[in-house]
Amino acid sequence: MARGKLRIYLGAAPGVGKTYAMLSEAHRRVERGTDCVVAFVEHHDRPRTEVMLHGLEQIRRKQLEYRDTSFTEMDIDAVLARAPRVALVDELAHTNIPGSRNAKRWQDVEELLAAGIDVISTVNIQHLESLGDVVESITGVRQQETVPDEVVRRADQIELVDMSPQALRRRMAHGNIYKPDKVDAALSNYFRPGNLTALRELALLWVADRVDEYLNAYRSEHEVSTIWGSRERIVVGLTGGPEGRTLIRRAARLAEKGAGGEVLAVYIARTDGLTSSSPKELAVQRGLVEDLGGTFHHVVGDDIPAALLAFARGVNATQIVLGVSRRKSWQYVFGPGVGATVARESGPDLDVHLITHDEAGKGRGGLPVARSARLGRARIIWGWLVGALGPVVLTVLLTHVAPEVGLANDMLLYLSLTVAAALLGGLLPALASAVVGSLLLNWFFTPPVHTLTIADPKNIVAIAIFIGVAVSVASVVDLAARRTHQAARLRAESEILSFLAGNVLRGETSLEALLERVRETFGMESVALLERESDVDPWTCAGSVGPRPCRNPDDADVDVPVGDHMALALTGRVLPAEDRRVLAAFAAQSAVVLDRQRLRHEADRAKELAEGNRIRTALLAAVSHDLRTPLAGIKASVSSLRSDDVAWSEEDRAELLEAIEEGADRLDLLVGNLLDMSRLQTGTVTPLIREIDLDEVVPMALGGVPEGSAELDIPETLPMVAVDKGLLERVVANVVENAVKYSPRDEPVLVSASAIADRVEVRVVDRGPGVPDEAKERIFAPFQRYGDAPRGAGVGLGLAVARGFAEAMGGTLNAEDTPGGGLTMVLTLRAAGARPGEPPGPGEPSHGTGHPRSDEPLHSVRPERQTT
């Protein structure tokens, strides 16, 4: 019996419409006359899904008792007895009730498939076993019900049911997924826009990988060697010359013209290690490729055109970008060149672009001479001893100990000495062994003995064959030994260069660490990077490691120039010429690291200066207006009270005194925020971290808001948090005061808290006009005032100070939309006992209390908002 086929509808989250799509497919098949039944489908009280079950035959479920509760599961025996052509089985990752035949529903599906029944099922991306850790880091929830990836990969069809996060949240808000009493919690936690966007990206990438697997498998099964241009993949052939940057930029422009274009830069090195490329230029080109969103590949091959075409076809490339040859015209007598060969052999399915550049026709220069493998002084001495003295010793033994061995065996023994000499000392000792051995064979063992003449012609042939075999074996053994040595050396070089390039391109290596790596790699005493402004200026040390680094390249044992005014100087010993290629790469990377450090320092300094200028400008504006406003009110009230020509009543005097007190309080608040921001800018905030309960701090922070304007929901079961009590009180107070200012009078601000994983979230929810997405980060910047906020209400520092204090304690403060309209401030703190680490981002979930909302566009929302 043929195995049934499995079709899976894959979704990013509950509610995207997987079950609805499955039931729609069932109705289409029933209309075509296919025998289709519902083995198990759960509609979750969703009206539209429940309606889709009408008209479909449903197999009665099996009743199971577990812990005094009745549950229903799919009756696999009933489905097998019914033997339909197609069975619908919802929720592939479901765990069956104990007492069922199989522990997992996907195992039930395997039985149906083995019985020849086609199955249509559904699964969410978070239920795949391999993505469990990733989903938990996104949503904060560990999925208990999972299905092995291989089960889903084996499906004959996988169809992605996609929906944008905004549309899914609207469907949720309209009550199409969960019951109304669960909508608010779902929107505030699992169904956050950040969570849904990340899950959607996971689903799209997973399905895209499966599509690539199917495409590659199909091409392999059908032996498709031609390139299928499903999307533009552009391969750039690099030689390490200066024209590579032009080729990379041109390829990037070609990739931008097609959706999903991809650039793959490839450098092909010969197996013998010979190269005419510049390590510094290759490092620059690699960085340029990665900056443009492409990838860099290093391929080894002696036939450059063949290796390039093999790589292009292996990655299913559609275009190859090459530079016009740098060879001079007379050099074409040696061959058509790489570009012409690739264009001729590429075939009709692979376009080849030859790009002109400034280096065309200027010549490539000669290749460096190949390095010879160094066998070491001891091995060479032993090789000569075996090659020169070994035949003499063997002759003495054969003439006095075993004179009747025979000429053939004598030749084999002398040949073994030749092989040993080649293994130990290389070719020359082996040749010496062959010459000495042949002379001794002729003198002592070939009739007539003790003469160099040979009577029997057969012996002449034997001696000649011996010499030929000895020389050939010695050459092969010597070549193999040298190639082995070269391969080991090149492998070590490649590992060093790979480590070097990876660390530097990721910005993980400081200059001192890189120089220390040079010193350890080459066993030097000290390493210094020297530079000077011009040819007549003295050398200065940009960085050094080791004792007594040299201050001038002329005093170094080894110096490698980097450009015109920089050099890498090493002391300790003189390095052989073959080590200079790797050393040149280190020198080039040292210059890159130095430039990167200086640019980063300059950028940081420029940023500090710009921020300082901006803050000074804003501070002057605040002093000129916001601080003068309460002072003017205080001055006017005091002047009125001191006026002798007006008889103030007790009510008037009380009102003027109240105005003075309000002005002083406002002035105190403004000055306090200015001082707090100054502390944050100068980095003088040093939190005193202690473990405390939230209910000890949050109520105290509400003392500055009118009574009844805020409600508390702080469970007593919350874990303690590791914070600075004073800073936390300031954070909550600033955030709550800001929320009360914009919340309607009949809608009190809700302050709630909840625990998730190793952190605690405090959510301040208001029902005010809200803040547009593009302004959610700006409201935390210092001196920001938005929209129609009245002047004199503050200098725009309240939320900036709150975020600064939160980050100083290792927490975060972010803004989100309140379900139903308004703004929610989410303060994330580290729970007591959790290890300090990077605080969670705004897209991570929480379980705080929210309010009902609608996801319909809020046309009445004020576009901008002021911070206190």
PDB file of C-alpha atoms in Angstrom, residues 229-487:
ATOM      1  CA  GLY A 229      17.413  32.278 -12.209  1.00  0.00           C
ATOM      2  CA  SER A 230      14.878  32.110  -9.400  1.00  0.00           C
ATOM      3  CA  ARG A 231      16.577  35.231  -8.037  1.00  0.00           C
ATOM      4  CA  GLU A 232      19.615  37.243  -9.003  1.00  0.00           C
ATOM      5  CA  ARG A 233      22.837  35.885  -7.529  1.00  0.00           C
ATOM      6  CA  ILE A 234      25.849  37.809  -8.735  1.00  0.00           C
ATOM      7  CA  VAL A 235      29.342  36.368  -8.330  1.00  0.00           C
ATOM      8  CA  VAL A 236      32.246  38.840  -8.349  1.00  0.00           C
ATOM      9  CA  GLY A 237      35.630  37.402  -9.312  1.00  0.00           C
ATOM     10  CA  LEU A 238      38.414  39.112  -7.344  1.00  0.00           C
ATOM     11  CA  THR A 239      42.150  38.981  -7.974  1.00  0.00           C
ATOM     12  CA  GLY A 240      43.220  41.037  -4.985  1.00  0.00           C
ATOM     13  CA  GLY A 241      44.035  43.965  -7.256  1.00  0.00           C
ATOM     14  CA  PRO A 242      42.801  47.541  -6.804  1.00  0.00           C
ATOM     15  CA  GLU A 243      40.095  47.082  -9.440  1.00  0.00           C
ATOM     16  CA  GLY A 244      38.162  44.824  -7.045  1.00  0.00           C
ATOM     17  CA  ARG A 245      36.419  47.733  -5.342  1.00  0.00           C
ATOM     18  CA  THR A 246      34.989  48.909  -8.680  1.00  0.00           C
ATOM     19  CA  LEU A 247      33.726  45.408  -9.461  1.00  0.00           C
ATOM     20  CA  ILE A 248      32.073  45.026  -6.044  1.00  0.00           C
ATOM     21  CA  ARG A 249      30.224  48.340  -6.313  1.00  0.00           C
ATOM     22  CA  ARG A 250      29.080  47.552  -9.852  1.00  0.00           C
ATOM     23  CA  ALA A 251      27.791  44.138  -8.748  1.00  0.00           C
ATOM     24  CA  ALA A 252      25.922  45.747  -5.849  1.00  0.00           C
ATOM     25  CA  ARG A 253      24.181  48.117  -8.277  1.00  0.00           C
ATOM     26  CA  LEU A 254      23.203  45.169 -10.474  1.00  0.00           C
ATOM     27  CA  ALA A 255      21.806  43.330  -7.443  1.00  0.00           C
ATOM     28  CA  GLU A 256      19.698  46.330  -6.449  1.00  0.00           C
ATOM     29  CA  LYS A 257      17.870  46.217  -9.774  1.00  0.00           C
ATOM     30  CA  GLY A 258      16.275  42.855  -8.921  1.00  0.00           C
ATOM     31  CA  ALA A 259      14.247  41.984  -5.851  1.00  0.00           C
ATOM     32  CA  GLY A 260      16.202  39.813  -3.447  1.00  0.00           C
ATOM     33  CA  GLY A 261      19.501  40.193  -5.330  1.00  0.00           C
ATOM     34  CA  GLU A 262      22.567  38.706  -3.645  1.00  0.00           C
ATOM     35  CA  VAL A 263      26.275  39.478  -4.138  1.00  0.00           C
ATOM     36  CA  LEU A 264      28.911  36.792  -3.591  1.00  0.00           C
ATOM     37  CA  ALA A 265      32.539  37.893  -3.900  1.00  0.00           C
ATOM     38  CA  VAL A 266      35.031  35.063  -4.485  1.00  0.00           C
ATOM     39  CA  TYR A 267      38.827  35.056  -4.412  1.00  0.00           C
ATOM     40  CA  ILE A 268      40.494  31.962  -5.899  1.00  0.00           C
ATOM     41  CA  ALA A 269      43.941  31.041  -4.586  1.00  0.00           C
ATOM     42  CA  ARG A 270      46.230  28.471  -6.149  1.00  0.00           C
ATOM     43  CA  THR A 271      46.971  25.265  -4.287  1.00  0.00           C
ATOM     44  CA  ASP A 272      50.712  25.938  -4.349  1.00  0.00           C
ATOM     45  CA  GLY A 273      50.264  29.027  -2.206  1.00  0.00           C
ATOM     46  CA  LEU A 274      51.590  31.414  -4.880  1.00  0.00           C
ATOM     47  CA  THR A 275      49.725  34.692  -4.989  1.00  0.00           C
ATOM     48  CA  SER A 276      50.082  38.150  -6.459  1.00  0.00           C
ATOM     49  CA  SER A 277      47.297  39.658  -4.367  1.00  0.00           C
ATOM     50  CA  SER A 278      47.698  42.295  -1.716  1.00  0.00           C
ATOM     51  CA  PRO A 279      46.524  41.115   1.724  1.00  0.00           C
ATOM     52  CA  LYS A 280      45.661  44.691   2.659  1.00  0.00           C
ATOM     53  CA  GLU A 281      43.595  45.173  -0.500  1.00  0.00           C
ATOM     54  CA  LEU A 282      41.785  41.870   0.018  1.00  0.00           C
ATOM     55  CA  ALA A 283      40.925  42.888   3.584  1.00  0.00           C
ATOM     56  CA  VAL A 284      39.526  46.207   2.328  1.00  0.00           C
ATOM     57  CA  GLN A 285      37.482  44.473  -0.358  1.00  0.00           C
ATOM     58  CA  ARG A 286      36.145  41.938   2.094  1.00  0.00           C
ATOM     59  CA  GLY A 287      34.977  44.729   4.364  1.00  0.00           C
ATOM     60  CA  LEU A 288      33.385  46.540   1.394  1.00  0.00           C
ATOM     61  CA  VAL A 289      31.463  43.405   0.357  1.00  0.00           C
ATOM     62  CA  GLU A 290      30.099  42.856   3.843  1.00  0.00           C
ATOM     63  CA  ASP A 291      29.189  46.542   4.203  1.00  0.00           C
ATOM     64  CA  LEU A 292      27.126  46.256   1.012  1.00  0.00           C
ATOM     65  CA  GLY A 293      25.282  43.205   2.349  1.00  0.00           C
ATOM     66  CA  GLY A 294      27.195  40.556   0.365  1.00  0.00           C
ATOM     67  CA  THR A 295      29.365  37.619   1.357  1.00  0.00           C
ATOM     68  CA  PHE A 296      33.056  36.912   0.808  1.00  0.00           C
ATOM     69  CA  HIS A 297      34.318  33.454  -0.178  1.00  0.00           C
ATOM     70  CA  HIS A 298      37.851  32.033  -0.435  1.00  0.00           C
ATOM     71  CA  VAL A 299      38.227  29.159  -2.920  1.00  0.00           C
ATOM     72  CA  VAL A 300      41.319  27.107  -3.771  1.00  0.00           C
ATOM     73  CA  GLY A 301      41.907  25.965  -7.349  1.00  0.00           C
ATOM     74  CA  ASP A 302      44.694  25.831  -9.937  1.00  0.00           C
ATOM     75  CA  ASP A 303      42.367  26.334 -12.934  1.00  0.00           C
ATOM     76  CA  ILE A 304      40.959  29.782 -12.191  1.00  0.00           C
ATOM     77  CA  PRO A 305      38.189  29.852 -14.858  1.00  0.00           C
ATOM     78  CA  ALA A 306      37.017  26.325 -14.011  1.00  0.00           C
ATOM     79  CA  ALA A 307      37.003  27.020 -10.274  1.00  0.00           C
ATOM     80  CA  LEU A 308      35.088  30.256 -10.780  1.00  0.00           C
ATOM     81  CA  LEU A 309      32.447  28.620 -12.986  1.00  0.00           C
ATOM     82  CA  ALA A 310      32.116  25.681 -10.601  1.00  0.00           C
ATOM     83  CA  PHE A 311      31.539  28.048  -7.709  1.00  0.00           C
ATOM     84  CA  ALA A 312      28.991  30.094  -9.667  1.00  0.00           C
ATOM     85  CA  ARG A 313      27.006  27.018 -10.698  1.00  0.00           C
ATOM     86  CA  GLY A 314      27.240  25.596  -7.195  1.00  0.00           C
ATOM     87  CA  VAL A 315      25.528  28.651  -5.708  1.00  0.00           C
ATOM     88  CA  ASN A 316      23.015  28.843  -8.612  1.00  0.00           C
ATOM     89  CA  ALA A 317      24.357  32.244  -9.675  1.00  0.00           C
ATOM     90  CA  THR A 318      22.852  34.101 -12.603  1.00  0.00           C
ATOM     91  CA  GLN A 319      25.632  36.595 -13.351  1.00  0.00           C
ATOM     92  CA  ILE A 320      29.402  36.846 -13.059  1.00  0.00           C
ATOM     93  CA  VAL A 321      31.183  40.182 -12.812  1.00  0.00           C
ATOM     94  CA  LEU A 322      34.845  40.251 -13.862  1.00  0.00           C
ATOM     95  CA  GLY A 323      37.296  43.018 -14.556  1.00  0.00           C
ATOM     96  CA  VAL A 324      38.994  43.536 -17.867  1.00  0.00           C
ATOM     97  CA  SER A 325      42.381  41.822 -17.745  1.00  0.00           C
ATOM     98  CA  ARG A 326      45.343  43.777 -16.421  1.00  0.00           C
ATOM     99  CA  ARG A 327      47.699  41.900 -18.745  1.00  0.00           C
ATOM    100  CA  LYS A 328      49.603  43.793 -21.404  1.00  0.00           C
ATOM    101  CA  SER A 329      48.832  43.082 -25.032  1.00  0.00           C
ATOM    102  CA  TRP A 330      51.906  40.920 -25.645  1.00  0.00           C
ATOM    103  CA  GLN A 331      50.964  38.660 -22.733  1.00  0.00           C
ATOM    104  CA  TYR A 332      47.892  37.383 -24.605  1.00  0.00           C
ATOM    105  CA  VAL A 333      50.193  35.096 -26.617  1.00  0.00           C
ATOM    106  CA  PHE A 334      50.150  32.822 -23.551  1.00  0.00           C
ATOM    107  CA  GLY A 335      46.358  32.455 -23.594  1.00  0.00           C
ATOM    108  CA  PRO A 336      43.053  34.318 -23.870  1.00  0.00           C
ATOM    109  CA  GLY A 337      42.870  35.176 -20.167  1.00  0.00           C
ATOM    110  CA  VAL A 338      40.406  34.401 -17.397  1.00  0.00           C
ATOM    111  CA  GLY A 339      37.661  36.777 -18.562  1.00  0.00           C
ATOM    112  CA  ALA A 340      37.518  35.476 -22.102  1.00  0.00           C
ATOM    113  CA  THR A 341      37.688  31.848 -20.957  1.00  0.00           C
ATOM    114  CA  VAL A 342      34.876  32.283 -18.448  1.00  0.00           C
ATOM    115  CA  ALA A 343      32.714  34.089 -21.011  1.00  0.00           C
ATOM    116  CA  ARG A 344      33.308  31.310 -23.576  1.00  0.00           C
ATOM    117  CA  GLU A 345      32.554  28.444 -21.181  1.00  0.00           C
ATOM    118  CA  SER A 346      29.767  30.026 -19.140  1.00  0.00           C
ATOM    119  CA  GLY A 347      26.964  28.844 -21.411  1.00  0.00           C
ATOM    120  CA  PRO A 348      23.657  30.574 -22.163  1.00  0.00           C
ATOM    121  CA  ASP A 349      22.359  30.427 -18.582  1.00  0.00           C
ATOM    122  CA  LEU A 350      25.108  32.502 -16.961  1.00  0.00           C
ATOM    123  CA  ASP A 351      25.722  36.119 -17.950  1.00  0.00           C
ATOM    124  CA  VAL A 352      29.283  37.429 -17.747  1.00  0.00           C
ATOM    125  CA  HIS A 353      29.972  41.148 -17.312  1.00  0.00           C
ATOM    126  CA  LEU A 354      33.462  42.439 -18.131  1.00  0.00           C
ATOM    127  CA  ILE A 355      33.923  45.762 -16.348  1.00  0.00           C
ATOM    128  CA  THR A 356      36.512  48.290 -17.461  1.00  0.00           C
ATOM    129  CA  HIS A 357      38.694  49.936 -14.828  1.00  0.00           C
ATOM    130  CA  ASP A 358      41.753  52.146 -14.466  1.00  0.00           C
ATOM    131  CA  GLU A 359      44.150  49.199 -14.039  1.00  0.00           C
ATOM    132  CA  ALA A 360      43.224  47.528 -17.361  1.00  0.00           C
ATOM    133  CA  GLY A 361      46.251  46.804 -19.553  1.00  0.00           C
ATOM    134  CA  LYS A 362      48.812  48.032 -17.026  1.00  0.00           C
ATOM    135  CA  GLY A 363      50.257  44.604 -16.291  1.00  0.00           C
ATOM    136  CA  ARG A 364      49.924  42.324 -13.319  1.00  0.00           C
ATOM    137  CA  GLY A 365      53.552  42.056 -12.239  1.00  0.00           C
ATOM    138  CA  GLY A 366      55.462  38.867 -11.557  1.00  0.00           C
ATOM    139  CA  LEU A 367      54.592  36.246  -9.029  1.00  0.00           C
ATOM    140  CA  PRO A 368      56.880  35.756  -6.039  1.00  0.00           C
ATOM    141  CA  VAL A 369      59.259  32.836  -6.159  1.00  0.00           C
ATOM    142  CA  ALA A 370      57.883  29.695  -4.550  1.00  0.00           C
ATOM    143  CA  ARG A 371      59.110  28.972  -1.101  1.00  0.00           C
ATOM    144  CA  SER A 372      61.033  25.784  -0.542  1.00  0.00           C
ATOM    145  CA  ALA A 373      60.085  23.700   2.429  1.00  0.00           C
ATOM    146  CA  ARG A 374      62.660  23.793   5.201  1.00  0.00           C
ATOM    147  CA  LEU A 375      63.386  20.291   6.493  1.00  0.00           C
ATOM    148  CA  GLY A 376      65.600  21.431   9.316  1.00  0.00           C
ATOM    149  CA  ARG A 377      69.356  21.174   9.874  1.00  0.00           C
ATOM    150  CA  ALA A 378      69.195  17.892  11.785  1.00  0.00           C
ATOM    151  CA  ARG A 379      67.111  16.114   9.135  1.00  0.00           C
ATOM    152  CA  ILE A 380      69.387  17.291   6.324  1.00  0.00           C
ATOM    153  CA  ILE A 381      72.490  16.063   8.185  1.00  0.00           C
ATOM    154  CA  TRP A 382      70.912  12.672   8.793  1.00  0.00           C
ATOM    155  CA  GLY A 383      69.838  12.535   5.154  1.00  0.00           C
ATOM    156  CA  TRP A 384      73.408  13.068   3.953  1.00  0.00           C
ATOM    157  CA  LEU A 385      74.751  10.530   6.447  1.00  0.00           C
ATOM    158  CA  VAL A 386      72.286   7.914   5.235  1.00  0.00           C
ATOM    159  CA  GLY A 387      72.804   8.869   1.575  1.00  0.00           C
ATOM    160  CA  ALA A 388      76.604   8.977   1.625  1.00  0.00           C
ATOM    161  CA  LEU A 389      77.711   6.648   4.426  1.00  0.00           C
ATOM    162  CA  GLY A 390      74.724   4.278   4.398  1.00  0.00           C
ATOM    163  CA  PRO A 391      75.749   2.540   1.118  1.00  0.00           C
ATOM    164  CA  VAL A 392      79.315   2.106   2.446  1.00  0.00           C
ATOM    165  CA  VAL A 393      78.109   0.500   5.690  1.00  0.00           C
ATOM    166  CA  LEU A 394      75.660  -1.684   3.753  1.00  0.00           C
ATOM    167  CA  THR A 395      78.484  -2.794   1.409  1.00  0.00           C
ATOM    168  CA  VAL A 396      80.629  -3.853   4.384  1.00  0.00           C
ATOM    169  CA  LEU A 397      77.747  -5.845   5.840  1.00  0.00           C
ATOM    170  CA  LEU A 398      76.911  -7.543   2.532  1.00  0.00           C
ATOM    171  CA  THR A 399      80.520  -8.480   1.756  1.00  0.00           C
ATOM    172  CA  HIS A 400      81.400  -9.868   5.202  1.00  0.00           C
ATOM    173  CA  VAL A 401      78.118 -10.960   6.795  1.00  0.00           C
ATOM    174  CA  ALA A 402      75.835 -12.060   3.926  1.00  0.00           C
ATOM    175  CA  PRO A 403      77.864 -12.332   0.725  1.00  0.00           C
ATOM    176  CA  GLU A 404      75.421 -14.705  -1.021  1.00  0.00           C
ATOM    177  CA  VAL A 405      72.251 -12.580  -0.921  1.00  0.00           C
ATOM    178  CA  GLY A 406      72.145 -12.065  -4.658  1.00  0.00           C
ATOM    179  CA  LEU A 407      72.318  -9.074  -6.957  1.00  0.00           C
ATOM    180  CA  ALA A 408      68.546  -8.467  -6.989  1.00  0.00           C
ATOM    181  CA  ASN A 409      68.318  -8.339  -3.211  1.00  0.00           C
ATOM    182  CA  ASP A 410      71.430  -6.174  -3.075  1.00  0.00           C
ATOM    183  CA  MET A 411      69.733  -3.647  -5.360  1.00  0.00           C
ATOM    184  CA  LEU A 412      66.577  -3.603  -3.200  1.00  0.00           C
ATOM    185  CA  LEU A 413      68.647  -2.944  -0.077  1.00  0.00           C
ATOM    186  CA  TYR A 414      70.520  -0.064  -1.746  1.00  0.00           C
ATOM    187  CA  LEU A 415      67.184   1.262  -3.049  1.00  0.00           C
ATOM    188  CA  SER A 416      65.754   1.269   0.485  1.00  0.00           C
ATOM    189  CA  LEU A 417      68.675   3.441   1.593  1.00  0.00           C
ATOM    190  CA  THR A 418      67.899   5.863  -1.237  1.00  0.00           C
ATOM    191  CA  VAL A 419      64.255   6.128  -0.122  1.00  0.00           C
ATOM    192  CA  ALA A 420      65.339   6.668   3.493  1.00  0.00           C
ATOM    193  CA  ALA A 421      67.743   9.419   2.413  1.00  0.00           C
ATOM    194  CA  ALA A 422      64.921  11.114   0.489  1.00  0.00           C
ATOM    195  CA  LEU A 423      62.572  10.943   3.484  1.00  0.00           C
ATOM    196  CA  LEU A 424      65.181  12.419   5.805  1.00  0.00           C
ATOM    197  CA  GLY A 425      67.141  14.939   3.761  1.00  0.00           C
ATOM    198  CA  GLY A 426      65.281  15.516   0.520  1.00  0.00           C
ATOM    199  CA  LEU A 427      66.319  15.095  -3.075  1.00  0.00           C
ATOM    200  CA  LEU A 428      70.061  15.808  -3.014  1.00  0.00           C
ATOM    201  CA  PRO A 429      70.987  13.213  -0.340  1.00  0.00           C
ATOM    202  CA  ALA A 430      68.821  10.693  -2.204  1.00  0.00           C
ATOM    203  CA  LEU A 431      70.634  11.375  -5.479  1.00  0.00           C
ATOM    204  CA  ALA A 432      73.949  11.019  -3.694  1.00  0.00           C
ATOM    205  CA  SER A 433      72.763   7.694  -2.280  1.00  0.00           C
ATOM    206  CA  ALA A 434      71.739   6.513  -5.754  1.00  0.00           C
ATOM    207  CA  VAL A 435      75.116   7.441  -7.291  1.00  0.00           C
ATOM    208  CA  VAL A 436      77.202   5.954  -4.469  1.00  0.00           C
ATOM    209  CA  GLY A 437      75.025   2.845  -4.324  1.00  0.00           C
ATOM    210  CA  SER A 438      75.254   2.234  -8.082  1.00  0.00           C
ATOM    211  CA  LEU A 439      79.067   2.567  -8.005  1.00  0.00           C
ATOM    212  CA  LEU A 440      79.362   0.191  -5.064  1.00  0.00           C
ATOM    213  CA  LEU A 441      77.003  -2.306  -6.726  1.00  0.00           C
ATOM    214  CA  ASN A 442      79.125  -2.201  -9.862  1.00  0.00           C
ATOM    215  CA  TRP A 443      82.460  -2.534  -8.004  1.00  0.00           C
ATOM    216  CA  PHE A 444      81.603  -5.195  -5.403  1.00  0.00           C
ATOM    217  CA  PHE A 445      78.634  -7.225  -6.700  1.00  0.00           C
ATOM    218  CA  THR A 446      78.523  -7.016 -10.529  1.00  0.00           C
ATOM    219  CA  PRO A 447      80.898  -9.392 -12.370  1.00  0.00           C
ATOM    220  CA  PRO A 448      83.727  -8.804 -12.982  1.00  0.00           C
ATOM    221  CA  VAL A 449      84.035  -7.513  -9.416  1.00  0.00           C
ATOM    222  CA  HIS A 450      86.496  -4.859  -8.294  1.00  0.00           C
ATOM    223  CA  THR A 451      86.220  -3.185 -11.698  1.00  0.00           C
ATOM    224  CA  LEU A 452      83.814  -0.624 -13.131  1.00  0.00           C
ATOM    225  CA  THR A 453      83.203  -2.742 -16.209  1.00  0.00           C
ATOM    226  CA  ILE A 454      80.147  -4.992 -16.501  1.00  0.00           C
ATOM    227  CA  ALA A 455      80.483  -8.263 -18.405  1.00  0.00           C
ATOM    228  CA  ASP A 456      76.840  -9.329 -18.545  1.00  0.00           C
ATOM    229  CA  PRO A 457      74.547  -6.920 -20.515  1.00  0.00           C
ATOM    230  CA  LYS A 458      71.670  -7.938 -18.223  1.00  0.00           C
ATOM    231  CA  ASN A 459      73.529  -6.467 -15.285  1.00  0.00           C
ATOM    232  CA  ILE A 460      73.971  -3.236 -17.232  1.00  0.00           C
ATOM    233  CA  VAL A 461      70.201  -3.047 -17.645  1.00  0.00           C
ATOM    234  CA  ALA A 462      69.689  -3.879 -13.953  1.00  0.00           C
ATOM    235  CA  ILE A 463      72.089  -1.134 -12.836  1.00  0.00           C
ATOM    236  CA  ALA A 464      70.414   1.370 -15.172  1.00  0.00           C
ATOM    237  CA  ILE A 465      66.969   0.423 -13.883  1.00  0.00           C
ATOM    238  CA  PHE A 466      68.244   0.712 -10.320  1.00  0.00           C
ATOM    239  CA  ILE A 467      69.547   4.233 -10.974  1.00  0.00           C
ATOM    240  CA  GLY A 468      66.312   5.258 -12.715  1.00  0.00           C
ATOM    241  CA  VAL A 469      64.077   3.824 -10.008  1.00  0.00           C
ATOM    242  CA  ALA A 470      66.240   5.310  -7.262  1.00  0.00           C
ATOM    243  CA  VAL A 471      66.140   8.782  -8.809  1.00  0.00           C
ATOM    244  CA  SER A 472      62.389   8.549  -9.506  1.00  0.00           C
ATOM    245  CA  VAL A 473      61.516   7.302  -6.046  1.00  0.00           C
ATOM    246  CA  ALA A 474      63.764   9.900  -4.456  1.00  0.00           C
ATOM    247  CA  SER A 475      62.090  12.671  -6.491  1.00  0.00           C
ATOM    248  CA  VAL A 476      58.571  11.491  -5.641  1.00  0.00           C
ATOM    249  CA  VAL A 477      59.323  11.043  -1.950  1.00  0.00           C
ATOM    250  CA  ASP A 478      61.064  14.402  -1.757  1.00  0.00           C
ATOM    251  CA  LEU A 479      58.177  16.118  -3.579  1.00  0.00           C
ATOM    252  CA  ALA A 480      55.600  14.467  -1.295  1.00  0.00           C
ATOM    253  CA  ALA A 481      57.516  15.527   1.798  1.00  0.00           C
ATOM    254  CA  ARG A 482      57.770  19.087   0.576  1.00  0.00           C
ATOM    255  CA  ARG A 483      54.090  19.242  -0.406  1.00  0.00           C
ATOM    256  CA  THR A 484      53.093  17.883   2.995  1.00  0.00           C
ATOM    257  CA  HIS A 485      55.192  20.498   4.699  1.00  0.00           C
ATOM    258  CA  GLN A 486      53.798  23.248   2.476  1.00  0.00           C
ATOM    259  CA  ALA A 487      50.215  22.077   3.024  1.00  0.00           C
TER     260      ALA A 487
END
